[in-house]
Structures are given as structure tokens and as C-alpha cells.
Amino acid sequence: MTAPGADGPDGPVEIDRVEFEVERGKIGEFVRATAVQDPIHRDSAAARSAGLADIAATATHVVVAGHHRDQLAFVRALGLDLPRVVVGAVRWDYERPLVAGDSLRGMRHVVADERRATRTGGSLRRITLRTDYLDAADTRVVRVTETIIERSAS
Amino acid sequence: MSADPSTEDAVVDNFPAAPVPRTFGPVTQTDIVRFAGAGGDFNPLHHDPGFAAEAGLGGIVAMGQFQAALLAGWVTDTFGITRLRSFEVRFTAPVRIGDVLEIGGTISDVDDDAGTTTLALSVQVGGSPVVTGTAVLRNEPV
């Protein structure tokens, strides 16, 4: 078990790593799936007039990492029982908008793994994961911090 | 700053003083599957009724990232994605098929020294929050 914010001998434990391109077609899928309206996500001229190199990805685009991760391996690595797992909170910190053509690497780390007793006598496990997404210039563009909760076994 | 004295101290130039909320839904299984296709979350809780029932959730629930993305989309459509510095959500109740989502927020703080504006956000179903959140905007876009 790792205390909140504590590092292992080589820093926080890396749990998985993904690499992907921010693709125009995938941006379009998120626009449609989430009813986003700003033409900056569809129209290159609108994006350029906002100072961007190409159309902007929607704000939470990096969830596309789900396509590139082995969820079962992740669940096994953390020793989770999938039906009891829910996401409690997510935070995104942005240096700039992602745009079509960005090439990203995301390294996900476990930064906290805590268990606490519940009022009903069970136990709750709370895991904090942090993913830094770096662009082709090795500059961090987005950091995602997720808190996942494994509910008590009934 | 706006010439309107009622908003002069509260709202940055070009920020809507009273942002207009948005509704989405009723949520369908297709909406959830379409988001799974975009994002790649194929946890069967979100598309397999038998698995969802076994998990004790009372049926299929949407992935939290779906309602988070709807809320983020409202923020960026309303204020501009080039201003977005951070976005944080907490999931307080599940979203189910048939739910109508009320998506919006209000300006809760303007910090001229830091150059930021903070929004208090929520997604509600029938007046009860299913997501609460906070966004911090740059007063000047990147």
C-alpha cells in the first residue's frame, strides 16, 4: 500500500502507458457523442482564428486512452473487483487545448492507495491515479487526476 | 469591463454574466454506446444489463466520463476552450437510461490578481445533482 503522495523507490508506481495521435475523426466522434457546438472543434478556419494550429479536441478527449489500455490487466495489477469499482472524481489541468495532429504519450501512476472503514462495518478502497500527457516536444499539455473507489464487498 | 454597473465587478469582458444552461436527453443506450465508441470504455456496467444487475447497481449506468464530457462541453461552448485551465468533477449519483440532464453553472469567483474566473458547475436530474464540479478559466485565452 502506498501512502497518499508517497513515492516508491523509483517515484510513484507507473501502472500503464499509452501513445496516440489526436485524430480529426476521433474529435468528431466526441463532438457528436457529447453535443458540443463550438465550431472550433469542426472548422479549421474557426480554430485558426482562435490562434490554434488546427481544430481543437474537446476538453476531455484524452479519455480516448481507454482504447489503448488493457483494462483487465489494469484491474488485475491493482487487485480490483471490477463490479465494485466506481469513479469518484476526475480533475483535468490544461496547459493548452489539444489539437488535431498532436501526438501524445500518457504515463499513468498510482499516487495514493488508501483503505478506510465505512459506517456499516465494511471497507472502502480509494485509489488516486495521475496521468501526465506529453506532446511530441515532451511538454506536458494535460494532467488527469482520477479517484477510483472500490466499494465494500457485500 | 462591462458598462453595466451590476456586472462591473463580477464578470470579465466577454464572459456571459448569466450563462445559459443546457439540457441533454432523455439519455438512451445508444448515447452511452456512442460515447463508449469515442472513448473506449467497454466496462460491461455501461452496456450489459445482466452484468449491471449482478453488480447491484439496479441496471445500466452511464460512465461518469460521459456526463463529465457533457459538462465540459457546456463550459467550453459557453466560455471558450482556449480559456480552460482546469476542470474537476465529482460523481454524486448514477445517470441512467431515460434521465434528462440539466447542465450548467455560475461564476463563483473572479480573481483579477491571478487572472482567473472560477465556475461552480452541476449536472442535475429532476433537480438533484448527479455531478458537481468546478472549472477555472483564464481571463485571457492562451
PDB file of C-alpha atoms in Angstrom:
ATOM      1  CA  MET A   1       0.000   0.000   0.000  1.00  0.00           C
ATOM      2  CA  THR A   2       1.218   3.454  -0.872  1.00  0.00           C
ATOM      3  CA  ALA A   3       0.541   6.378   1.444  1.00  0.00           C
ATOM      4  CA  PRO A   4      -1.051   9.469  -0.114  1.00  0.00           C
ATOM      5  CA  GLY A   5       1.505  11.343  -2.159  1.00  0.00           C
ATOM      6  CA  ALA A   6       4.249   8.904  -1.224  1.00  0.00           C
ATOM      7  CA  ASP A   7       6.660   7.613  -3.827  1.00  0.00           C
ATOM      8  CA  GLY A   8       8.072   4.144  -4.236  1.00  0.00           C
ATOM      9  CA  PRO A   9      11.830   3.752  -4.575  1.00  0.00           C
ATOM     10  CA  ASP A  10      11.605   4.991  -8.171  1.00  0.00           C
ATOM     11  CA  GLY A  11       8.808   7.521  -7.673  1.00  0.00           C
ATOM     12  CA  PRO A  12       5.062   6.846  -7.918  1.00  0.00           C
ATOM     13  CA  VAL A  13       4.258   3.401  -9.326  1.00  0.00           C
ATOM     14  CA  GLU A  14       3.615   3.509 -13.092  1.00  0.00           C
ATOM     15  CA  ILE A  15       0.538   1.407 -13.848  1.00  0.00           C
ATOM     16  CA  ASP A  16       0.284   1.844 -17.604  1.00  0.00           C
ATOM     17  CA  ARG A  17       1.423   3.905 -20.554  1.00  0.00           C
ATOM     18  CA  VAL A  18      -0.346   4.902 -23.776  1.00  0.00           C
ATOM     19  CA  GLU A  19       0.626   6.634 -27.014  1.00  0.00           C
ATOM     20  CA  PHE A  20      -1.802   8.021 -29.576  1.00  0.00           C
ATOM     21  CA  GLU A  21      -2.434  10.724 -32.147  1.00  0.00           C
ATOM     22  CA  VAL A  22      -5.224  13.284 -31.708  1.00  0.00           C
ATOM     23  CA  GLU A  23      -7.184  12.462 -34.883  1.00  0.00           C
ATOM     24  CA  ARG A  24      -9.783  14.622 -36.650  1.00  0.00           C
ATOM     25  CA  GLY A  25     -12.239  11.753 -36.973  1.00  0.00           C
ATOM     26  CA  LYS A  26     -11.960  10.937 -33.272  1.00  0.00           C
ATOM     27  CA  ILE A  27     -12.530  14.596 -32.377  1.00  0.00           C
ATOM     28  CA  GLY A  28     -15.705  14.386 -34.486  1.00  0.00           C
ATOM     29  CA  GLU A  29     -16.859  11.287 -32.585  1.00  0.00           C
ATOM     30  CA  PHE A  30     -16.548  13.145 -29.267  1.00  0.00           C
ATOM     31  CA  VAL A  31     -18.316  16.222 -30.688  1.00  0.00           C
ATOM     32  CA  ARG A  32     -21.261  14.041 -31.706  1.00  0.00           C
ATOM     33  CA  ALA A  33     -21.266  11.946 -28.522  1.00  0.00           C
ATOM     34  CA  THR A  34     -21.272  14.979 -26.232  1.00  0.00           C
ATOM     35  CA  ALA A  35     -23.376  17.522 -28.183  1.00  0.00           C
ATOM     36  CA  VAL A  36     -20.540  20.059 -28.305  1.00  0.00           C
ATOM     37  CA  GLN A  37     -21.383  23.013 -30.555  1.00  0.00           C
ATOM     38  CA  ASP A  38     -18.397  25.371 -30.812  1.00  0.00           C
ATOM     39  CA  PRO A  39     -17.194  25.348 -34.474  1.00  0.00           C
ATOM     40  CA  ILE A  40     -13.617  25.439 -33.140  1.00  0.00           C
ATOM     41  CA  HIS A  41     -13.962  21.624 -32.924  1.00  0.00           C
ATOM     42  CA  ARG A  42     -15.064  21.167 -36.566  1.00  0.00           C
ATOM     43  CA  ASP A  43     -13.882  24.088 -38.655  1.00  0.00           C
ATOM     44  CA  SER A  44     -10.168  24.680 -39.249  1.00  0.00           C
ATOM     45  CA  ALA A  45     -10.765  28.358 -40.062  1.00  0.00           C
ATOM     46  CA  ALA A  46     -12.597  28.884 -36.762  1.00  0.00           C
ATOM     47  CA  ALA A  47      -9.746  27.146 -34.932  1.00  0.00           C
ATOM     48  CA  ARG A  48      -7.106  29.267 -36.669  1.00  0.00           C
ATOM     49  CA  SER A  49      -8.972  32.459 -35.845  1.00  0.00           C
ATOM     50  CA  ALA A  50      -8.722  31.393 -32.181  1.00  0.00           C
ATOM     51  CA  GLY A  51      -4.970  31.038 -32.594  1.00  0.00           C
ATOM     52  CA  LEU A  52      -4.858  27.244 -32.860  1.00  0.00           C
ATOM     53  CA  ALA A  53      -2.937  25.237 -35.449  1.00  0.00           C
ATOM     54  CA  ASP A  54      -5.921  23.009 -36.240  1.00  0.00           C
ATOM     55  CA  ILE A  55      -9.340  22.030 -34.869  1.00  0.00           C
ATOM     56  CA  ALA A  56      -9.437  21.702 -31.083  1.00  0.00           C
ATOM     57  CA  ALA A  57     -10.132  18.388 -29.404  1.00  0.00           C
ATOM     58  CA  THR A  58     -12.995  18.505 -26.903  1.00  0.00           C
ATOM     59  CA  ALA A  59     -11.857  19.146 -23.336  1.00  0.00           C
ATOM     60  CA  THR A  60     -11.850  15.561 -22.076  1.00  0.00           C
ATOM     61  CA  HIS A  61     -10.544  13.997 -25.306  1.00  0.00           C
ATOM     62  CA  VAL A  62      -7.785  12.065 -23.548  1.00  0.00           C
ATOM     63  CA  VAL A  63     -10.374   9.580 -22.254  1.00  0.00           C
ATOM     64  CA  VAL A  64      -9.701   8.051 -25.686  1.00  0.00           C
ATOM     65  CA  ALA A  65      -6.816   6.389 -23.838  1.00  0.00           C
ATOM     66  CA  GLY A  66      -9.463   3.795 -22.918  1.00  0.00           C
ATOM     67  CA  HIS A  67      -8.989   2.390 -26.422  1.00  0.00           C
ATOM     68  CA  HIS A  68      -5.279   1.954 -25.840  1.00  0.00           C
ATOM     69  CA  ARG A  69      -5.308   0.454 -22.370  1.00  0.00           C
ATOM     70  CA  ASP A  70      -5.690  -3.139 -21.280  1.00  0.00           C
ATOM     71  CA  GLN A  71      -8.422  -2.674 -18.700  1.00  0.00           C
ATOM     72  CA  LEU A  72      -8.318  -6.265 -17.479  1.00  0.00           C
ATOM     73  CA  ALA A  73      -4.553  -6.051 -16.935  1.00  0.00           C
ATOM     74  CA  PHE A  74      -5.051  -2.779 -15.082  1.00  0.00           C
ATOM     75  CA  VAL A  75      -7.755  -4.300 -12.865  1.00  0.00           C
ATOM     76  CA  ARG A  76      -5.525  -7.297 -12.132  1.00  0.00           C
ATOM     77  CA  ALA A  77      -2.482  -5.133 -11.410  1.00  0.00           C
ATOM     78  CA  LEU A  78      -4.415  -3.160  -8.818  1.00  0.00           C
ATOM     79  CA  GLY A  79      -6.228  -6.214  -7.457  1.00  0.00           C
ATOM     80  CA  LEU A  80      -9.678  -4.716  -8.066  1.00  0.00           C
ATOM     81  CA  ASP A  81     -13.061  -6.445  -8.271  1.00  0.00           C
ATOM     82  CA  LEU A  82     -14.499  -4.697 -11.333  1.00  0.00           C
ATOM     83  CA  PRO A  83     -18.236  -4.786 -10.460  1.00  0.00           C
ATOM     84  CA  ARG A  84     -17.443  -2.949  -7.212  1.00  0.00           C
ATOM     85  CA  VAL A  85     -15.412  -0.179  -8.858  1.00  0.00           C
ATOM     86  CA  VAL A  86     -16.758   3.309  -9.486  1.00  0.00           C
ATOM     87  CA  VAL A  87     -15.040   6.562 -10.442  1.00  0.00           C
ATOM     88  CA  GLY A  88     -15.399   9.121  -7.651  1.00  0.00           C
ATOM     89  CA  ALA A  89     -13.836  12.238  -9.132  1.00  0.00           C
ATOM     90  CA  VAL A  90     -11.723  13.401 -12.059  1.00  0.00           C
ATOM     91  CA  ARG A  91      -9.663  16.544 -12.481  1.00  0.00           C
ATOM     92  CA  TRP A  92      -8.059  17.871 -15.661  1.00  0.00           C
ATOM     93  CA  ASP A  93      -5.327  20.542 -15.674  1.00  0.00           C
ATOM     94  CA  TYR A  94      -4.603  22.119 -19.050  1.00  0.00           C
ATOM     95  CA  GLU A  95      -1.538  23.919 -20.375  1.00  0.00           C
ATOM     96  CA  ARG A  96      -3.206  24.407 -23.781  1.00  0.00           C
ATOM     97  CA  PRO A  97      -6.014  22.882 -25.856  1.00  0.00           C
ATOM     98  CA  LEU A  98      -5.150  19.702 -27.719  1.00  0.00           C
ATOM     99  CA  VAL A  99      -5.479  19.998 -31.489  1.00  0.00           C
ATOM    100  CA  ALA A 100      -5.738  17.565 -34.400  1.00  0.00           C
ATOM    101  CA  GLY A 101      -2.272  16.284 -35.215  1.00  0.00           C
ATOM    102  CA  ASP A 102      -0.975  16.321 -31.638  1.00  0.00           C
ATOM    103  CA  SER A 103       0.975  13.207 -30.763  1.00  0.00           C
ATOM    104  CA  LEU A 104       0.647  12.268 -27.092  1.00  0.00           C
ATOM    105  CA  ARG A 105       2.252   9.945 -24.583  1.00  0.00           C
ATOM    106  CA  GLY A 106       0.438   9.346 -21.309  1.00  0.00           C
ATOM    107  CA  MET A 107       2.037   7.787 -18.258  1.00  0.00           C
ATOM    108  CA  ARG A 108      -0.406   6.769 -15.520  1.00  0.00           C
ATOM    109  CA  HIS A 109       0.843   6.492 -11.950  1.00  0.00           C
ATOM    110  CA  VAL A 110      -0.683   5.409  -8.658  1.00  0.00           C
ATOM    111  CA  VAL A 111      -0.167   8.344  -6.306  1.00  0.00           C
ATOM    112  CA  ALA A 112      -2.346   7.154  -3.403  1.00  0.00           C
ATOM    113  CA  ASP A 113      -3.988   3.875  -2.380  1.00  0.00           C
ATOM    114  CA  GLU A 114      -5.974   4.037   0.849  1.00  0.00           C
ATOM    115  CA  ARG A 115      -8.488   1.870   2.659  1.00  0.00           C
ATOM    116  CA  ARG A 116     -10.948   3.208   5.144  1.00  0.00           C
ATOM    117  CA  ALA A 117     -13.702   1.696   7.252  1.00  0.00           C
ATOM    118  CA  THR A 118     -17.286   2.548   6.369  1.00  0.00           C
ATOM    119  CA  ARG A 119     -20.036   3.273   8.874  1.00  0.00           C
ATOM    120  CA  THR A 120     -21.660  -0.049   8.073  1.00  0.00           C
ATOM    121  CA  GLY A 121     -18.542  -2.016   9.047  1.00  0.00           C
ATOM    122  CA  GLY A 122     -17.238  -2.623   5.539  1.00  0.00           C
ATOM    123  CA  SER A 123     -14.153  -1.133   3.969  1.00  0.00           C
ATOM    124  CA  LEU A 124     -13.718   1.234   1.079  1.00  0.00           C
ATOM    125  CA  ARG A 125     -10.625   1.437  -1.098  1.00  0.00           C
ATOM    126  CA  ARG A 126      -9.749   4.759  -2.697  1.00  0.00           C
ATOM    127  CA  ILE A 127      -7.046   4.906  -5.366  1.00  0.00           C
ATOM    128  CA  THR A 128      -5.710   8.129  -6.854  1.00  0.00           C
ATOM    129  CA  LEU A 129      -4.215   7.875 -10.339  1.00  0.00           C
ATOM    130  CA  ARG A 130      -2.371  10.625 -12.162  1.00  0.00           C
ATOM    131  CA  THR A 131      -1.666  10.679 -15.889  1.00  0.00           C
ATOM    132  CA  ASP A 132       0.589  13.265 -17.483  1.00  0.00           C
ATOM    133  CA  TYR A 133       0.098  13.599 -21.247  1.00  0.00           C
ATOM    134  CA  LEU A 134       3.205  14.898 -23.028  1.00  0.00           C
ATOM    135  CA  ASP A 135       3.273  16.173 -26.613  1.00  0.00           C
ATOM    136  CA  ALA A 136       5.887  15.494 -29.282  1.00  0.00           C
ATOM    137  CA  ALA A 137       8.110  18.186 -27.740  1.00  0.00           C
ATOM    138  CA  ASP A 138       7.942  16.357 -24.375  1.00  0.00           C
ATOM    139  CA  THR A 139       5.924  19.228 -22.924  1.00  0.00           C
ATOM    140  CA  ARG A 140       3.119  18.318 -20.550  1.00  0.00           C
ATOM    141  CA  VAL A 141      -0.139  19.549 -22.075  1.00  0.00           C
ATOM    142  CA  VAL A 142      -2.744  17.874 -19.856  1.00  0.00           C
ATOM    143  CA  ARG A 143      -2.639  16.221 -16.442  1.00  0.00           C
ATOM    144  CA  VAL A 144      -5.552  13.982 -15.436  1.00  0.00           C
ATOM    145  CA  THR A 145      -6.082  13.011 -11.800  1.00  0.00           C
ATOM    146  CA  GLU A 146      -8.673  10.284 -11.170  1.00  0.00           C
ATOM    147  CA  THR A 147     -10.034   8.947  -7.899  1.00  0.00           C
ATOM    148  CA  ILE A 148     -11.491   5.468  -8.201  1.00  0.00           C
ATOM    149  CA  ILE A 149     -13.399   3.759  -5.425  1.00  0.00           C
ATOM    150  CA  GLU A 150     -13.825   0.058  -4.802  1.00  0.00           C
ATOM    151  CA  ARG A 151     -16.956  -0.425  -2.745  1.00  0.00           C
ATOM    152  CA  SER A 152     -17.059  -2.846   0.125  1.00  0.00           C
ATOM    153  CA  ALA A 153     -17.735  -6.490  -0.733  1.00  0.00           C
ATOM    154  CA  SER A 154     -21.244  -7.274   0.478  1.00  0.00           C
TER     155      SER A 154
ATOM    156  CA  MET B   1     -15.180  45.748 -18.162  1.00  0.00           C
ATOM    157  CA  SER B   2     -18.852  45.954 -18.891  1.00  0.00           C
ATOM    158  CA  ALA B   3     -20.507  49.320 -18.611  1.00  0.00           C
ATOM    159  CA  ASP B   4     -23.379  47.724 -16.733  1.00  0.00           C
ATOM    160  CA  PRO B   5     -22.677  48.526 -13.071  1.00  0.00           C
ATOM    161  CA  SER B   6     -24.467  45.384 -11.878  1.00  0.00           C
ATOM    162  CA  THR B   7     -21.877  43.178 -13.558  1.00  0.00           C
ATOM    163  CA  GLU B   8     -18.882  45.505 -13.465  1.00  0.00           C
ATOM    164  CA  ASP B   9     -17.173  43.858 -10.539  1.00  0.00           C
ATOM    165  CA  ALA B  10     -18.390  40.328 -11.155  1.00  0.00           C
ATOM    166  CA  VAL B  11     -17.702  39.409 -14.741  1.00  0.00           C
ATOM    167  CA  VAL B  12     -14.709  39.595 -17.019  1.00  0.00           C
ATOM    168  CA  ASP B  13     -15.025  41.072 -20.515  1.00  0.00           C
ATOM    169  CA  ASN B  14     -16.745  38.700 -22.932  1.00  0.00           C
ATOM    170  CA  PHE B  15     -17.850  36.315 -20.198  1.00  0.00           C
ATOM    171  CA  PRO B  16     -21.614  35.837 -20.071  1.00  0.00           C
ATOM    172  CA  ALA B  17     -22.891  37.103 -16.718  1.00  0.00           C
ATOM    173  CA  ALA B  18     -25.734  34.585 -16.673  1.00  0.00           C
ATOM    174  CA  PRO B  19     -24.606  31.559 -18.680  1.00  0.00           C
ATOM    175  CA  VAL B  20     -27.486  29.680 -20.298  1.00  0.00           C
ATOM    176  CA  PRO B  21     -27.864  26.075 -19.092  1.00  0.00           C
ATOM    177  CA  ARG B  22     -28.346  23.170 -21.490  1.00  0.00           C
ATOM    178  CA  THR B  23     -30.423  20.001 -21.333  1.00  0.00           C
ATOM    179  CA  PHE B  24     -29.432  16.621 -22.737  1.00  0.00           C
ATOM    180  CA  GLY B  25     -31.637  13.597 -23.043  1.00  0.00           C
ATOM    181  CA  PRO B  26     -33.560  11.551 -22.220  1.00  0.00           C
ATOM    182  CA  VAL B  27     -30.326   9.516 -22.211  1.00  0.00           C
ATOM    183  CA  THR B  28     -30.553   6.405 -24.401  1.00  0.00           C
ATOM    184  CA  GLN B  29     -28.482   3.230 -24.503  1.00  0.00           C
ATOM    185  CA  THR B  30     -27.328   4.485 -27.899  1.00  0.00           C
ATOM    186  CA  ASP B  31     -25.970   7.694 -26.314  1.00  0.00           C
ATOM    187  CA  ILE B  32     -23.949   5.616 -23.842  1.00  0.00           C
ATOM    188  CA  VAL B  33     -22.664   3.225 -26.509  1.00  0.00           C
ATOM    189  CA  ARG B  34     -21.769   6.140 -28.797  1.00  0.00           C
ATOM    190  CA  PHE B  35     -19.644   7.632 -26.011  1.00  0.00           C
ATOM    191  CA  ALA B  36     -18.078   4.214 -25.335  1.00  0.00           C
ATOM    192  CA  GLY B  37     -17.128   4.101 -29.008  1.00  0.00           C
ATOM    193  CA  ALA B  38     -15.499   7.519 -28.801  1.00  0.00           C
ATOM    194  CA  GLY B  39     -13.677   6.950 -25.526  1.00  0.00           C
ATOM    195  CA  GLY B  40     -13.076   3.221 -25.420  1.00  0.00           C
ATOM    196  CA  ASP B  41     -14.671   2.420 -22.047  1.00  0.00           C
ATOM    197  CA  PHE B  42     -16.217  -1.009 -22.598  1.00  0.00           C
ATOM    198  CA  ASN B  43     -16.849  -1.847 -18.944  1.00  0.00           C
ATOM    199  CA  PRO B  44     -19.993  -4.019 -19.221  1.00  0.00           C
ATOM    200  CA  LEU B  45     -21.656  -1.967 -16.453  1.00  0.00           C
ATOM    201  CA  HIS B  46     -22.439   0.508 -19.232  1.00  0.00           C
ATOM    202  CA  HIS B  47     -23.945  -1.815 -21.860  1.00  0.00           C
ATOM    203  CA  ASP B  48     -24.655  -5.286 -20.400  1.00  0.00           C
ATOM    204  CA  PRO B  49     -27.912  -5.331 -18.369  1.00  0.00           C
ATOM    205  CA  GLY B  50     -27.130  -8.715 -16.767  1.00  0.00           C
ATOM    206  CA  PHE B  51     -23.695  -7.620 -15.600  1.00  0.00           C
ATOM    207  CA  ALA B  52     -25.085  -4.316 -14.295  1.00  0.00           C
ATOM    208  CA  ALA B  53     -27.810  -6.120 -12.340  1.00  0.00           C
ATOM    209  CA  GLU B  54     -25.269  -8.525 -10.834  1.00  0.00           C
ATOM    210  CA  ALA B  55     -23.155  -5.562  -9.736  1.00  0.00           C
ATOM    211  CA  GLY B  56     -26.082  -4.347  -7.656  1.00  0.00           C
ATOM    212  CA  LEU B  57     -26.463  -1.050  -9.478  1.00  0.00           C
ATOM    213  CA  GLY B  58     -30.091  -1.588 -10.397  1.00  0.00           C
ATOM    214  CA  GLY B  59     -29.404  -1.606 -14.105  1.00  0.00           C
ATOM    215  CA  ILE B  60     -27.095   0.031 -16.611  1.00  0.00           C
ATOM    216  CA  VAL B  61     -25.456   3.297 -15.622  1.00  0.00           C
ATOM    217  CA  ALA B  62     -23.649   5.753 -17.861  1.00  0.00           C
ATOM    218  CA  MET B  63     -19.890   6.058 -17.448  1.00  0.00           C
ATOM    219  CA  GLY B  64     -19.053   9.108 -15.354  1.00  0.00           C
ATOM    220  CA  GLN B  65     -16.819  10.313 -18.160  1.00  0.00           C
ATOM    221  CA  PHE B  66     -19.941  10.725 -20.297  1.00  0.00           C
ATOM    222  CA  GLN B  67     -21.630  13.239 -18.009  1.00  0.00           C
ATOM    223  CA  ALA B  68     -18.222  14.834 -17.329  1.00  0.00           C
ATOM    224  CA  ALA B  69     -17.733  15.354 -21.071  1.00  0.00           C
ATOM    225  CA  LEU B  70     -21.239  16.829 -21.463  1.00  0.00           C
ATOM    226  CA  LEU B  71     -20.484  19.286 -18.660  1.00  0.00           C
ATOM    227  CA  ALA B  72     -17.037  20.154 -20.047  1.00  0.00           C
ATOM    228  CA  GLY B  73     -18.644  20.737 -23.448  1.00  0.00           C
ATOM    229  CA  TRP B  74     -21.089  23.187 -21.921  1.00  0.00           C
ATOM    230  CA  VAL B  75     -18.201  25.040 -20.239  1.00  0.00           C
ATOM    231  CA  THR B  76     -16.121  25.302 -23.408  1.00  0.00           C
ATOM    232  CA  ASP B  77     -19.069  26.143 -25.686  1.00  0.00           C
ATOM    233  CA  THR B  78     -20.035  28.924 -23.261  1.00  0.00           C
ATOM    234  CA  PHE B  79     -16.626  30.348 -22.294  1.00  0.00           C
ATOM    235  CA  GLY B  80     -14.179  29.089 -24.949  1.00  0.00           C
ATOM    236  CA  ILE B  81     -11.790  26.151 -24.753  1.00  0.00           C
ATOM    237  CA  THR B  82      -8.729  28.394 -25.045  1.00  0.00           C
ATOM    238  CA  ARG B  83      -9.575  29.827 -21.618  1.00  0.00           C
ATOM    239  CA  LEU B  84      -9.919  26.496 -19.827  1.00  0.00           C
ATOM    240  CA  ARG B  85      -7.226  25.969 -17.193  1.00  0.00           C
ATOM    241  CA  SER B  86      -8.737  23.246 -15.049  1.00  0.00           C
ATOM    242  CA  PHE B  87     -11.930  21.208 -14.819  1.00  0.00           C
ATOM    243  CA  GLU B  88     -12.825  18.992 -11.896  1.00  0.00           C
ATOM    244  CA  VAL B  89     -15.910  16.829 -11.322  1.00  0.00           C
ATOM    245  CA  ARG B  90     -17.260  14.671  -8.516  1.00  0.00           C
ATOM    246  CA  PHE B  91     -19.814  11.986  -9.286  1.00  0.00           C
ATOM    247  CA  THR B  92     -22.589  12.052  -6.703  1.00  0.00           C
ATOM    248  CA  ALA B  93     -25.261   9.807  -8.239  1.00  0.00           C
ATOM    249  CA  PRO B  94     -25.518   7.461 -11.214  1.00  0.00           C
ATOM    250  CA  VAL B  95     -27.010   8.514 -14.568  1.00  0.00           C
ATOM    251  CA  ARG B  96     -29.463   6.022 -16.044  1.00  0.00           C
ATOM    252  CA  ILE B  97     -31.236   5.473 -19.329  1.00  0.00           C
ATOM    253  CA  GLY B  98     -34.196   7.860 -19.543  1.00  0.00           C
ATOM    254  CA  ASP B  99     -32.630  10.573 -17.379  1.00  0.00           C
ATOM    255  CA  VAL B 100     -32.867  14.148 -18.646  1.00  0.00           C
ATOM    256  CA  LEU B 101     -29.684  16.015 -17.712  1.00  0.00           C
ATOM    257  CA  GLU B 102     -29.707  19.696 -16.779  1.00  0.00           C
ATOM    258  CA  ILE B 103     -26.195  21.008 -17.407  1.00  0.00           C
ATOM    259  CA  GLY B 104     -24.887  24.376 -16.318  1.00  0.00           C
ATOM    260  CA  GLY B 105     -23.098  26.550 -13.828  1.00  0.00           C
ATOM    261  CA  THR B 106     -22.483  30.008 -12.483  1.00  0.00           C
ATOM    262  CA  ILE B 107     -19.483  32.263 -11.978  1.00  0.00           C
ATOM    263  CA  SER B 108     -18.467  31.857  -8.344  1.00  0.00           C
ATOM    264  CA  ASP B 109     -15.282  33.945  -8.196  1.00  0.00           C
ATOM    265  CA  VAL B 110     -13.229  36.375 -10.263  1.00  0.00           C
ATOM    266  CA  ASP B 111      -9.599  36.764  -9.220  1.00  0.00           C
ATOM    267  CA  ASP B 112      -8.059  39.700 -11.071  1.00  0.00           C
ATOM    268  CA  ASP B 113      -4.644  39.163  -9.465  1.00  0.00           C
ATOM    269  CA  ALA B 114      -4.462  35.531 -10.579  1.00  0.00           C
ATOM    270  CA  GLY B 115      -6.230  36.366 -13.864  1.00  0.00           C
ATOM    271  CA  THR B 116      -8.769  33.613 -13.349  1.00  0.00           C
ATOM    272  CA  THR B 117     -12.516  33.109 -13.090  1.00  0.00           C
ATOM    273  CA  THR B 118     -13.995  30.162 -11.237  1.00  0.00           C
ATOM    274  CA  LEU B 119     -17.251  28.425 -12.165  1.00  0.00           C
ATOM    275  CA  ALA B 120     -19.426  26.306  -9.880  1.00  0.00           C
ATOM    276  CA  LEU B 121     -20.879  23.540 -12.078  1.00  0.00           C
ATOM    277  CA  SER B 122     -23.515  20.867 -11.873  1.00  0.00           C
ATOM    278  CA  VAL B 123     -25.381  18.245 -13.823  1.00  0.00           C
ATOM    279  CA  GLN B 124     -28.795  17.574 -12.329  1.00  0.00           C
ATOM    280  CA  VAL B 125     -31.586  15.067 -12.920  1.00  0.00           C
ATOM    281  CA  GLY B 126     -35.000  16.187 -11.713  1.00  0.00           C
ATOM    282  CA  GLY B 127     -33.382  18.924  -9.633  1.00  0.00           C
ATOM    283  CA  SER B 128     -30.936  16.591  -7.843  1.00  0.00           C
ATOM    284  CA  PRO B 129     -27.213  16.780  -8.611  1.00  0.00           C
ATOM    285  CA  VAL B 130     -25.566  13.780 -10.277  1.00  0.00           C
ATOM    286  CA  VAL B 131     -22.296  15.625 -10.926  1.00  0.00           C
ATOM    287  CA  THR B 132     -20.864  18.648  -9.173  1.00  0.00           C
ATOM    288  CA  GLY B 133     -17.798  20.397 -10.466  1.00  0.00           C
ATOM    289  CA  THR B 134     -15.520  23.363 -10.697  1.00  0.00           C
ATOM    290  CA  ALA B 135     -13.770  24.945 -13.659  1.00  0.00           C
ATOM    291  CA  VAL B 136     -11.071  27.574 -13.572  1.00  0.00           C
ATOM    292  CA  LEU B 137     -10.869  29.825 -16.636  1.00  0.00           C
ATOM    293  CA  ARG B 138      -8.075  32.101 -17.733  1.00  0.00           C
ATOM    294  CA  ASN B 139      -9.371  35.644 -18.061  1.00  0.00           C
ATOM    295  CA  GLU B 140      -7.147  35.930 -21.152  1.00  0.00           C
ATOM    296  CA  PRO B 141      -7.155  32.973 -23.555  1.00  0.00           C
ATOM    297  CA  VAL B 142      -3.890  31.067 -24.201  1.00  0.00           C
TER     298      VAL B 142
END
